[in-house]
XYZ file of C-alpha atoms in Angstrom:
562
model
C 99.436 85.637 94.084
C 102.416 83.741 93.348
C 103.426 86.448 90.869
C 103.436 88.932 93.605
C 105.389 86.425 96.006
C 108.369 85.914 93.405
C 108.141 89.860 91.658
C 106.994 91.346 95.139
C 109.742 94.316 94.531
C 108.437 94.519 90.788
C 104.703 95.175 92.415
C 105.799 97.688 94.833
C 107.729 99.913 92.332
C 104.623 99.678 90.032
C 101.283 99.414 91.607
C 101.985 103.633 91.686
C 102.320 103.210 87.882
C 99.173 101.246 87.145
C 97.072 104.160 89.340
C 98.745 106.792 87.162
C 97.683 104.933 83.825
C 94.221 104.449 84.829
C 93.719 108.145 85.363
C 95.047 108.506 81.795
C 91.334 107.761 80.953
C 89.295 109.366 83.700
C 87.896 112.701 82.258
C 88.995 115.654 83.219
C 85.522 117.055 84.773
C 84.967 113.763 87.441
C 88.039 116.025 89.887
C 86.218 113.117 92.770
C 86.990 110.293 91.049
C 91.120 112.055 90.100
C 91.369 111.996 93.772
C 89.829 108.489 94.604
C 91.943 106.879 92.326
C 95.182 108.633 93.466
C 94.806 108.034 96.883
C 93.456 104.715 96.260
C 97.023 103.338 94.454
C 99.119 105.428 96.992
C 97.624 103.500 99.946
C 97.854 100.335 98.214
C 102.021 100.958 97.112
C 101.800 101.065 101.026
C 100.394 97.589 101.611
C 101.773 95.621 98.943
C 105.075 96.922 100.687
C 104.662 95.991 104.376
C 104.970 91.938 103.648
C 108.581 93.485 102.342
C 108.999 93.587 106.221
C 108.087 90.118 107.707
C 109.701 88.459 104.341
C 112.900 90.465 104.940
C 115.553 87.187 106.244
C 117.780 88.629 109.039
C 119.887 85.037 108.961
C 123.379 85.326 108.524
C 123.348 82.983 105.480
C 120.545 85.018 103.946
C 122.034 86.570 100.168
C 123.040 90.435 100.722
C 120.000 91.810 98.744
C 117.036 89.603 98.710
C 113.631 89.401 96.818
C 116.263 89.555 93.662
C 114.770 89.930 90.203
C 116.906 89.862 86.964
C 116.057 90.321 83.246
C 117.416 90.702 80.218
C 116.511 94.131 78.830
C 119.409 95.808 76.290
C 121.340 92.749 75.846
C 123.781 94.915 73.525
C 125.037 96.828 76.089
C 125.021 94.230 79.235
C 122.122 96.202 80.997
C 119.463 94.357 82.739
C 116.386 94.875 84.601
C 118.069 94.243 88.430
C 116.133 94.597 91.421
C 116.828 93.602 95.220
C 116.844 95.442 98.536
C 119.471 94.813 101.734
C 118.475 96.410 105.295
C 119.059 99.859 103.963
C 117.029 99.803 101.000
C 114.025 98.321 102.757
C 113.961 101.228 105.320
C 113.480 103.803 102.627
C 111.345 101.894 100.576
C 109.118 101.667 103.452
C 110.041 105.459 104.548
C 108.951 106.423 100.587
C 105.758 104.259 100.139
C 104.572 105.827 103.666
C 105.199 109.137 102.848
C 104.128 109.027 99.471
C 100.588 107.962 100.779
C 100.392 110.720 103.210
C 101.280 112.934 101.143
C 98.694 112.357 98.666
C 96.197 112.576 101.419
C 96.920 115.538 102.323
C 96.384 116.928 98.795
C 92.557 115.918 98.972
C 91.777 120.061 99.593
C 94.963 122.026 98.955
C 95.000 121.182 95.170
C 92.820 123.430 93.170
C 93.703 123.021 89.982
C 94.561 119.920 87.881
C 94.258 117.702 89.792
C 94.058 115.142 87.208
C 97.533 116.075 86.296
C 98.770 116.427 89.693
C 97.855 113.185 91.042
C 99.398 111.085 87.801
C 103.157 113.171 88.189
C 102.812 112.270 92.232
C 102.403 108.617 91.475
C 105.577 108.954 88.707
C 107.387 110.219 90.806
C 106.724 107.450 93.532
C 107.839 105.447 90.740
C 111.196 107.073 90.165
C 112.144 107.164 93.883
C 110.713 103.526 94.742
C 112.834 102.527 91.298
C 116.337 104.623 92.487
C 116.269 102.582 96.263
C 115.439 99.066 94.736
C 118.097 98.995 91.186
C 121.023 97.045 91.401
C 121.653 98.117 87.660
C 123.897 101.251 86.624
C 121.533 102.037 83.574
C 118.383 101.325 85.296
C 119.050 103.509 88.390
C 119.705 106.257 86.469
C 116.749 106.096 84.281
C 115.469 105.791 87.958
C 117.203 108.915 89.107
C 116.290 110.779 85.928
C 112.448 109.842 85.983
C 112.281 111.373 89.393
C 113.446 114.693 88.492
C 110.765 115.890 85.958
C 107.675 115.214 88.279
C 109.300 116.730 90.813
C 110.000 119.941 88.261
C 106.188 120.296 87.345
C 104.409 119.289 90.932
C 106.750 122.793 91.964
C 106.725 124.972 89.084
C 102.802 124.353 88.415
C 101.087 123.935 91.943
C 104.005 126.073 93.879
C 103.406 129.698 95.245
C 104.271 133.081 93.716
C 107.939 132.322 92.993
C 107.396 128.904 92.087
C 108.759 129.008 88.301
C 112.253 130.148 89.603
C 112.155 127.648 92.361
C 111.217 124.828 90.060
C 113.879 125.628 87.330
C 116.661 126.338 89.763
C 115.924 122.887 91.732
C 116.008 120.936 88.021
C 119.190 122.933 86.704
C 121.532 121.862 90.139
C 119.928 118.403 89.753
C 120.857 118.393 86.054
C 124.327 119.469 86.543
C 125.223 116.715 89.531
C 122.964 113.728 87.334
C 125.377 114.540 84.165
C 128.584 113.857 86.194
C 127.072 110.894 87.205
C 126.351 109.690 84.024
C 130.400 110.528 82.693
C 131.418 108.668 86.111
C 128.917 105.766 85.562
C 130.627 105.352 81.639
C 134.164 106.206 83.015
C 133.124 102.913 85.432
C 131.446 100.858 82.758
C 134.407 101.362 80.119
C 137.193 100.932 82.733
C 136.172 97.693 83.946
C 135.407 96.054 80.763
C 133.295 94.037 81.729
C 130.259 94.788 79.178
C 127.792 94.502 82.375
C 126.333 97.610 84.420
C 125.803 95.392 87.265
C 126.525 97.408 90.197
C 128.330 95.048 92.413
C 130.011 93.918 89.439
C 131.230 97.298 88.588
C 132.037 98.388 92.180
C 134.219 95.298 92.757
C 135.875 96.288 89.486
C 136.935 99.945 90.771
C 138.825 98.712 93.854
C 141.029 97.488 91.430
C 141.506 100.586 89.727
C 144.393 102.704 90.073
C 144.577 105.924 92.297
C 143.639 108.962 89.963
C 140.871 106.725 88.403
C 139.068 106.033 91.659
C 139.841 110.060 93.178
C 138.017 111.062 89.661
C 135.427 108.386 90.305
C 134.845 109.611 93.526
C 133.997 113.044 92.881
C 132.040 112.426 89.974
C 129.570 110.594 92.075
C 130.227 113.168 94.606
C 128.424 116.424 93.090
C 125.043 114.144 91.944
C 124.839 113.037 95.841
C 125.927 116.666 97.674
C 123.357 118.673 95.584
C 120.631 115.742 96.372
C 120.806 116.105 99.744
C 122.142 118.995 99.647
C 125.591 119.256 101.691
C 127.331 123.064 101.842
C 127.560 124.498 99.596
C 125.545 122.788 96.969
C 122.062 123.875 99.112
C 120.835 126.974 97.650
C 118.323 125.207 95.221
C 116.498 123.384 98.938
C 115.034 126.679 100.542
C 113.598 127.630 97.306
C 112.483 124.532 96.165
C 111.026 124.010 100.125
C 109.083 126.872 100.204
C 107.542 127.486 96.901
C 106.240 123.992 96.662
C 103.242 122.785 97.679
C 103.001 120.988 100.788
C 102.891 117.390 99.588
C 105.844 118.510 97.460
C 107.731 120.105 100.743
C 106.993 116.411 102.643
C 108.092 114.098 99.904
C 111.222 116.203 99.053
C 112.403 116.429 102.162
C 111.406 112.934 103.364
C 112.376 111.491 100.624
C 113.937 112.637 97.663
C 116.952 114.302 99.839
C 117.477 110.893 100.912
C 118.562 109.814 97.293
C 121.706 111.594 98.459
C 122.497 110.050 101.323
C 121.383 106.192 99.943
C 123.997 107.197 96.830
C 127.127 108.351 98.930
C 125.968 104.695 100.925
C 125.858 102.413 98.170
C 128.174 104.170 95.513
C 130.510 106.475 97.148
C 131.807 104.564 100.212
C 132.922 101.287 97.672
C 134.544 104.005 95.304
C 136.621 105.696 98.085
C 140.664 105.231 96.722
C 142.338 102.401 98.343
C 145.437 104.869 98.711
C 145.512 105.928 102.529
C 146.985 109.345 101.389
C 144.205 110.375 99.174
C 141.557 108.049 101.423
C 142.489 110.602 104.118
C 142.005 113.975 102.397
C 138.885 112.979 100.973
C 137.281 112.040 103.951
C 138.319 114.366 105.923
C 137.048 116.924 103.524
C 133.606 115.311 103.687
C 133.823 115.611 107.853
C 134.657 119.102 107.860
C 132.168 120.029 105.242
C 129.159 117.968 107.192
C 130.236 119.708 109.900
C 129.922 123.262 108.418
C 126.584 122.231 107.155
C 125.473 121.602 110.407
C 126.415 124.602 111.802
C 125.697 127.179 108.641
C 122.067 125.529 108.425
C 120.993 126.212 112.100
C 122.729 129.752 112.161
C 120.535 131.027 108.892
C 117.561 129.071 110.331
C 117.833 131.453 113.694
C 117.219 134.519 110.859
C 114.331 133.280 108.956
C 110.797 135.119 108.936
C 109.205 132.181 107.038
C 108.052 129.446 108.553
C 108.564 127.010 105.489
C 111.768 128.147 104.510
C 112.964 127.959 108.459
C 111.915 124.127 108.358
C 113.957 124.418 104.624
C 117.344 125.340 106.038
C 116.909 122.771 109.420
C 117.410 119.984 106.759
C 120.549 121.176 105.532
C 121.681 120.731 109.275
C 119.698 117.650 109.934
C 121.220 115.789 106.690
C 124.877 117.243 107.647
C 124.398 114.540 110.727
C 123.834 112.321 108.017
C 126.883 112.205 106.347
C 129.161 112.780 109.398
C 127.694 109.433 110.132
C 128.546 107.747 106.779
C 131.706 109.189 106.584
C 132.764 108.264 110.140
C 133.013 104.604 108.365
C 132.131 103.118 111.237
C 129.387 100.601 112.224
C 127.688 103.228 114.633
C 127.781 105.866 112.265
C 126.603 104.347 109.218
C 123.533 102.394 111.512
C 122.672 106.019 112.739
C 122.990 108.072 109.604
C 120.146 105.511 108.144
C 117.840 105.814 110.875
C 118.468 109.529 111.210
C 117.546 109.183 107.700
C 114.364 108.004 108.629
C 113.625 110.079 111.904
C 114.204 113.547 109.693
C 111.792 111.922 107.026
C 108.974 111.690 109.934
C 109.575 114.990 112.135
C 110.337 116.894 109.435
C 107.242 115.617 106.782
C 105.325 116.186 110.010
C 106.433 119.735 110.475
C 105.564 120.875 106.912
C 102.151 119.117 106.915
C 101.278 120.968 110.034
C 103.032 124.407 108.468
C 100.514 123.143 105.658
C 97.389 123.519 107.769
C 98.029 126.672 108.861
C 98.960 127.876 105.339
C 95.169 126.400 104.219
C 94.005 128.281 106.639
C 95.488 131.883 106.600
C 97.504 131.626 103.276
C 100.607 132.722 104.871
C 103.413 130.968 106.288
C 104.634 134.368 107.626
C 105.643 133.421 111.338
C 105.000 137.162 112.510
C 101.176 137.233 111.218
C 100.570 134.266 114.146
C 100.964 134.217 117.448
C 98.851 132.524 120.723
C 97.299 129.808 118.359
C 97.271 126.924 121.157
C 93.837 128.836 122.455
C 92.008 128.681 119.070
C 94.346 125.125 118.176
C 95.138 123.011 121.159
C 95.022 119.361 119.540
C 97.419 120.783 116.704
C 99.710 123.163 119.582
C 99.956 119.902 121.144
C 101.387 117.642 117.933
C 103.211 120.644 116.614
C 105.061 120.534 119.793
C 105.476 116.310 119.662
C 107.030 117.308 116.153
C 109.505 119.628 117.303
C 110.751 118.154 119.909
C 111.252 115.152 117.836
C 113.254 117.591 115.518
C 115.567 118.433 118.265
C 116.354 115.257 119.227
C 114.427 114.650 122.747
C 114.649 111.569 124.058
C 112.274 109.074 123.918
C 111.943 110.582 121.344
C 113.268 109.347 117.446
C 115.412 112.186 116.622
C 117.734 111.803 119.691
C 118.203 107.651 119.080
C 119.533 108.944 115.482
C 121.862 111.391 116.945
C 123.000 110.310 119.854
C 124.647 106.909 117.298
C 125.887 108.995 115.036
C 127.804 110.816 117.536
C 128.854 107.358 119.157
C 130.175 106.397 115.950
C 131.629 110.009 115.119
C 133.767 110.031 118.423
C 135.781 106.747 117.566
C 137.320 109.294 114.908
C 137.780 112.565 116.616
C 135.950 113.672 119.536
C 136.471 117.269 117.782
C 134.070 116.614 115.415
C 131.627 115.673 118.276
C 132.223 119.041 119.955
C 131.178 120.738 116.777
C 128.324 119.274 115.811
C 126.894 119.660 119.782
C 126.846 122.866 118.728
C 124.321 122.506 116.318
C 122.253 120.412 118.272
C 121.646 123.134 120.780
C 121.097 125.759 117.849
C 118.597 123.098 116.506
C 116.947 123.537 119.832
C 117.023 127.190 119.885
C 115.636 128.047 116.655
C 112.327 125.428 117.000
C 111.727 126.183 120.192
C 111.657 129.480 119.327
C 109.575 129.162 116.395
C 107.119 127.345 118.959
C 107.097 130.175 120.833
C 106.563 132.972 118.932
C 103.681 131.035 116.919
C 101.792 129.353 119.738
C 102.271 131.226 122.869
C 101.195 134.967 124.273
C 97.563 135.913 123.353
C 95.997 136.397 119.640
C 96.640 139.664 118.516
C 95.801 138.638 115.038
C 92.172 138.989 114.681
C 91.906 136.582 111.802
C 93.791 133.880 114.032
C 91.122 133.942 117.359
C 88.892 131.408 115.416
C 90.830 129.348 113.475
C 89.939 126.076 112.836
C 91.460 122.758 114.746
C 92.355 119.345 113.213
C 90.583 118.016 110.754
C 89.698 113.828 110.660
C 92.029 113.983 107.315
C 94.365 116.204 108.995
C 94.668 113.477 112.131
C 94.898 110.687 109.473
C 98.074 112.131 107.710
C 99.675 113.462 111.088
C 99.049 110.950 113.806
C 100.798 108.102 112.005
C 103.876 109.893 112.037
C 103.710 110.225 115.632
C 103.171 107.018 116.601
C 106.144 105.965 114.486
C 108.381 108.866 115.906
C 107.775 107.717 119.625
C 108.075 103.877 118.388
C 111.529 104.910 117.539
C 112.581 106.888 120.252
C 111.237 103.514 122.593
C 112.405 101.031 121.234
C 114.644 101.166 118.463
C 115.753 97.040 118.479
C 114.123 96.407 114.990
C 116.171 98.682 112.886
C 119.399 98.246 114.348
C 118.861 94.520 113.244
C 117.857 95.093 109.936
C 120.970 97.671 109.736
C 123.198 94.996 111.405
C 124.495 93.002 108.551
C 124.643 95.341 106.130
C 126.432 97.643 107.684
C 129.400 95.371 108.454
C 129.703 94.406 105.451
C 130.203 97.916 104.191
C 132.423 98.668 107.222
C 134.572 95.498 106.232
C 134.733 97.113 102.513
C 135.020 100.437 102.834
C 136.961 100.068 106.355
C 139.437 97.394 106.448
C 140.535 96.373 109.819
C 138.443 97.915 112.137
C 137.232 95.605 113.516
C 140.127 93.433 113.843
C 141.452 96.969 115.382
C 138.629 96.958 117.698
C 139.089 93.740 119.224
C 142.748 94.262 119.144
C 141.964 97.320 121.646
C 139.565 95.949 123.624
C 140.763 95.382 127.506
C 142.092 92.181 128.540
C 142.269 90.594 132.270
C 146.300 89.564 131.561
C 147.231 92.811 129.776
C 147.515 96.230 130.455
C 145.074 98.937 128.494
C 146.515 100.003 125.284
C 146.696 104.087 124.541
C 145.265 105.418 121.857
C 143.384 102.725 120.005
C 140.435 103.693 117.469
C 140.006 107.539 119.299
C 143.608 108.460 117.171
C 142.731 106.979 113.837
C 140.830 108.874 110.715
C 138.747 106.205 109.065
C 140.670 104.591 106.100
C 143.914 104.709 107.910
C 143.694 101.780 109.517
C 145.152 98.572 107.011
C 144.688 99.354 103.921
C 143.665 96.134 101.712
C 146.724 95.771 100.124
C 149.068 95.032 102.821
C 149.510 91.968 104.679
C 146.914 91.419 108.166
C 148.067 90.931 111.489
C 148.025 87.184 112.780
C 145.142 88.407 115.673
C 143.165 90.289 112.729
C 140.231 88.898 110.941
C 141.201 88.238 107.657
C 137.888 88.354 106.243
C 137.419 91.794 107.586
C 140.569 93.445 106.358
C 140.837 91.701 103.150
C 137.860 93.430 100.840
C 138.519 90.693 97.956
C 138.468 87.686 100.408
C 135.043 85.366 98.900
C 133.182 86.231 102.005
C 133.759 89.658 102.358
C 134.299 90.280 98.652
C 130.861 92.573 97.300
C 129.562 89.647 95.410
C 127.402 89.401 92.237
C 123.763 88.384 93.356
C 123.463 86.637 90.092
C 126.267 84.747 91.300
C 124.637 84.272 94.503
C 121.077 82.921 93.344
C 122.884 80.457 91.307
């Protein structure tokens, strides 16, 4: 016990491990016992987590990223065995070890084959993604990062459908590409700063120092790893692929999960490398704006066109994760706070809609939406959480889906209400297209023969689905929790990554003995505001516009335990 209270984040990232060791030496015959075990160490990655909840400090003198673990491990080239989690982290290690246990569940039929094998590469790959949200280490979160992607390769090209060889090698080629220009950017970092240390803080601190060109070629080198993750336009051609020729565990945990990778990275590495130049701040972000904004919209307008369910559900995430960068690179406190829980809200309706695309695909072995049709008569528990699930999609409220959009947008209009008006657009197309679907595969009368006496919910089927419900209208309620968690971290990446706002936001805020000042916050692209390297206002907070002050400054946690 008191090894898990002072290596808690150490047991969570490898109680998955220790389940896929064990079924190193479980024959391959006892197929019961392959799928004991693996559910077995997938619910507990899920409880050893949730203390990671209650233990999480919300004080304002609590360090930046807490349970912190540091080793030595290759003392010859300064990398170290680094673990800790801030707000963020914790929401998608929670978001990962949930899904990850669901989605093993809901492999206890569908896998027919293998299963040995099938159940140790799930629990790696828990591994890798638990390993790329917790590592405060350059090295170690790309061994993380790298880890991830060959489970992920086999679980598709092995248990996928027909195409599933071309889907599996396309998804590891783009991921291959984007993790090698990582890896020259993470050395270009590490050599640069001198500092024989991957320490990410360290190393991030570092690059604000560097000059211009370095920190554009930074920038993008980080970039293409993080756009083809999650995926932005037009890096998303591998997703509807990999989506739809995967099996359906596969489908829930890559989009719940692994396309989250993305959006973590262009949080925690992209944002502290943006150039400290206002010229070249500018262009880049408004490049990302503009192309979140086109993913948005190109998404929903191919979804309206699909004849596959699966791959319809595929091409919503490219639009649902285009919301999620708008937000982050809005650089403001609203749109960073809503791009994370959108984050999470897309993990739940969206690992809900392919588990339930899932059943019928058991069922009928076809994910065709023109072979169904009327299946709320033979279906009505599953018509009626299919239809909780979509409306979650399309952001209802009350709902979690419209909490995550409705912030974004908040934050998003500070910038430019134009971008707003766009992405509207997209919400209503995200509307039209699942509504649709609902339509066409639930309503009218069975015409299908082999639909009239289909089978309903199963007690597994409830157990993977209904938990995902309850947490979808827990988050549409009453959303309190995360914003708190969110809270501190997210200013401090706002008072990084945007210096000045919010000494520009109380600047503009209406007084009783002055008159209401035009313009204000609506006229300003993120990163135009101060930049670090001038001198603040008397009325500004110096801690938020100075990124190097010693409170602001991203500090070392070593530094910090100390």
């Amino acid at each position: 016990m008191e090894f898990y209270n002072t290596h808690i984040l150490t047991v969570v990232l490898f109680t998955p491990l220790v389940g896929a060791l064990l079924l190193l030496f479980v024959p391959r015959d006892s197929e019961n016992a392959h799928r004991v075990i693996g559910n077995l160490f997938a619910f507990l990655g899920l409880i050893v987590s949730l203390p990671l909840m209650w233990r999480f400090s919300l004080a304002p003198d609590a360090p930046r990223f807490q349970f912190y673990e540091n080793h030595e491990w290759i003392p010859s080239i300064g990398a170290h065995y680094t673990l800790g989690i801030d707000g963020i982290s914790l929401c998608l290690v929670i978001l990962t070890t949930l899904l990850g246990a669901i989605s093993i569940l809901s492999s206890w039929d569908a896998i027919k084959i293998r299963r040995k094998e099938y159940y140790i590469l799930f629990l790696l790959l828990q591994v890798g993604m638990l390993g790329v949200f917790m590592a405060l280490d350059f090295f170690l979160f790309y061994m993380f990062w790298e880890v991830m992607l060959v489970p992920m390769y086999f679980l598709i090209g092995v248990w996928g459908s027909d195409r599933r060889l071309y889907a599996a090698i396309k998804f590891f080629l783009y991921t291959l590409v984007g993790s090698v220009l990582m890896l020259l950017g993470i050395l270009a970092l590490y050599f640069k700063a001198g500092a024989n240390t991957f320490d990410i803080p360290t190393l991030l601190a570092s690059a604000s120092q560097f000059d211009t060109h370095w920190q554009v070629l930074l920038f993008w080198a980080f970039f293409f790893a993080f756009a083809i993750k999650v995926p932005m336009f037009p890096f998303h051609t591998w997703l509807p692929d990999a989506h739809t020729e995967a099996p359906t565990a596969g489908s829930v945990i890559l989009a719940g999960v692994l396309l989250k990778m993305g959006t973590y990275g262009f949080i925690r590495f992209s944002l502290p490398l943006l150039p400290v130049d206002p010229a070249a701040r500018h262009k880049i972000i408004t490049i990302m704006l503009v192309v979140s904004v086109i993913g948005i919209l190109y998404g929903a307008l191919v979804c309206m066109m699909q004849k596959d369910m699966k791959k319809l559900i595929a091409y919503s995430s490219v639009s649902h994760l285009g919301f999620c960068t708008l937000g982050i690179f809005a650089l403001t406190p609203h749109g960073l706070s809503g791009s994370v829980i959108q984050q999470l809200n897309h993990g739940l309706s969206t690992g809900a809609l392919f588990l339930l695309i899932g059943v019928l695909y058991e069922r009928r072995h076809t994910r065709l939406i023109s072979e169904f049709g009327g299946l709320s008569t033979p279906m009505p528990n599953f018509a009626a959480i299919y239809m909780i699930a979509t409306l979650s999609s399309l952001g209802l409220p009350l709902l979690n889906g419209f909490i995550g959009e409705f912030v974004i947008l908040r934050g998003v209009y500070e910038v430019n209400p134009k971008y707003v008006a766009w992405a509207v657009i997209g919400i209503v197309l995200g509307a039209a297209y699942l509504l649709w679907l609902y339509q066409r595969v639930m309503f009218g009368v069975v015409t299908n023969p082999a639909n009239e006496h289909m089978e309903d919910l199963n007690w597994r089927e409830y157990a993977t689905l209904v938990p995902l419900i309850i947490l979808c209208f827990w988050i549409g309620i009453y959303p309190k929790p995360l914003f708190r968690v969110l809270e501190r971290p997210v200013q401090l990446i706002v008072e990084q990554v945007n210096p000045g706002y919010y000494g520009a936001e109380r600047a503009s805020a209406p007084s009783l003995n002055a008159a209401p000042a035009s313009g204000g916050m609506n006229n300003a692209m993120p990163g135009m505001v101060m930049p670090p390297s001038q001198t603040p206002d008397d009325d500004a907070d110096p801690h938020s516009l100075d990124p190097n002050a010693k409170d602001n400054q991203t500090s070392n946690p070593r530094t910090e335990k100390k």
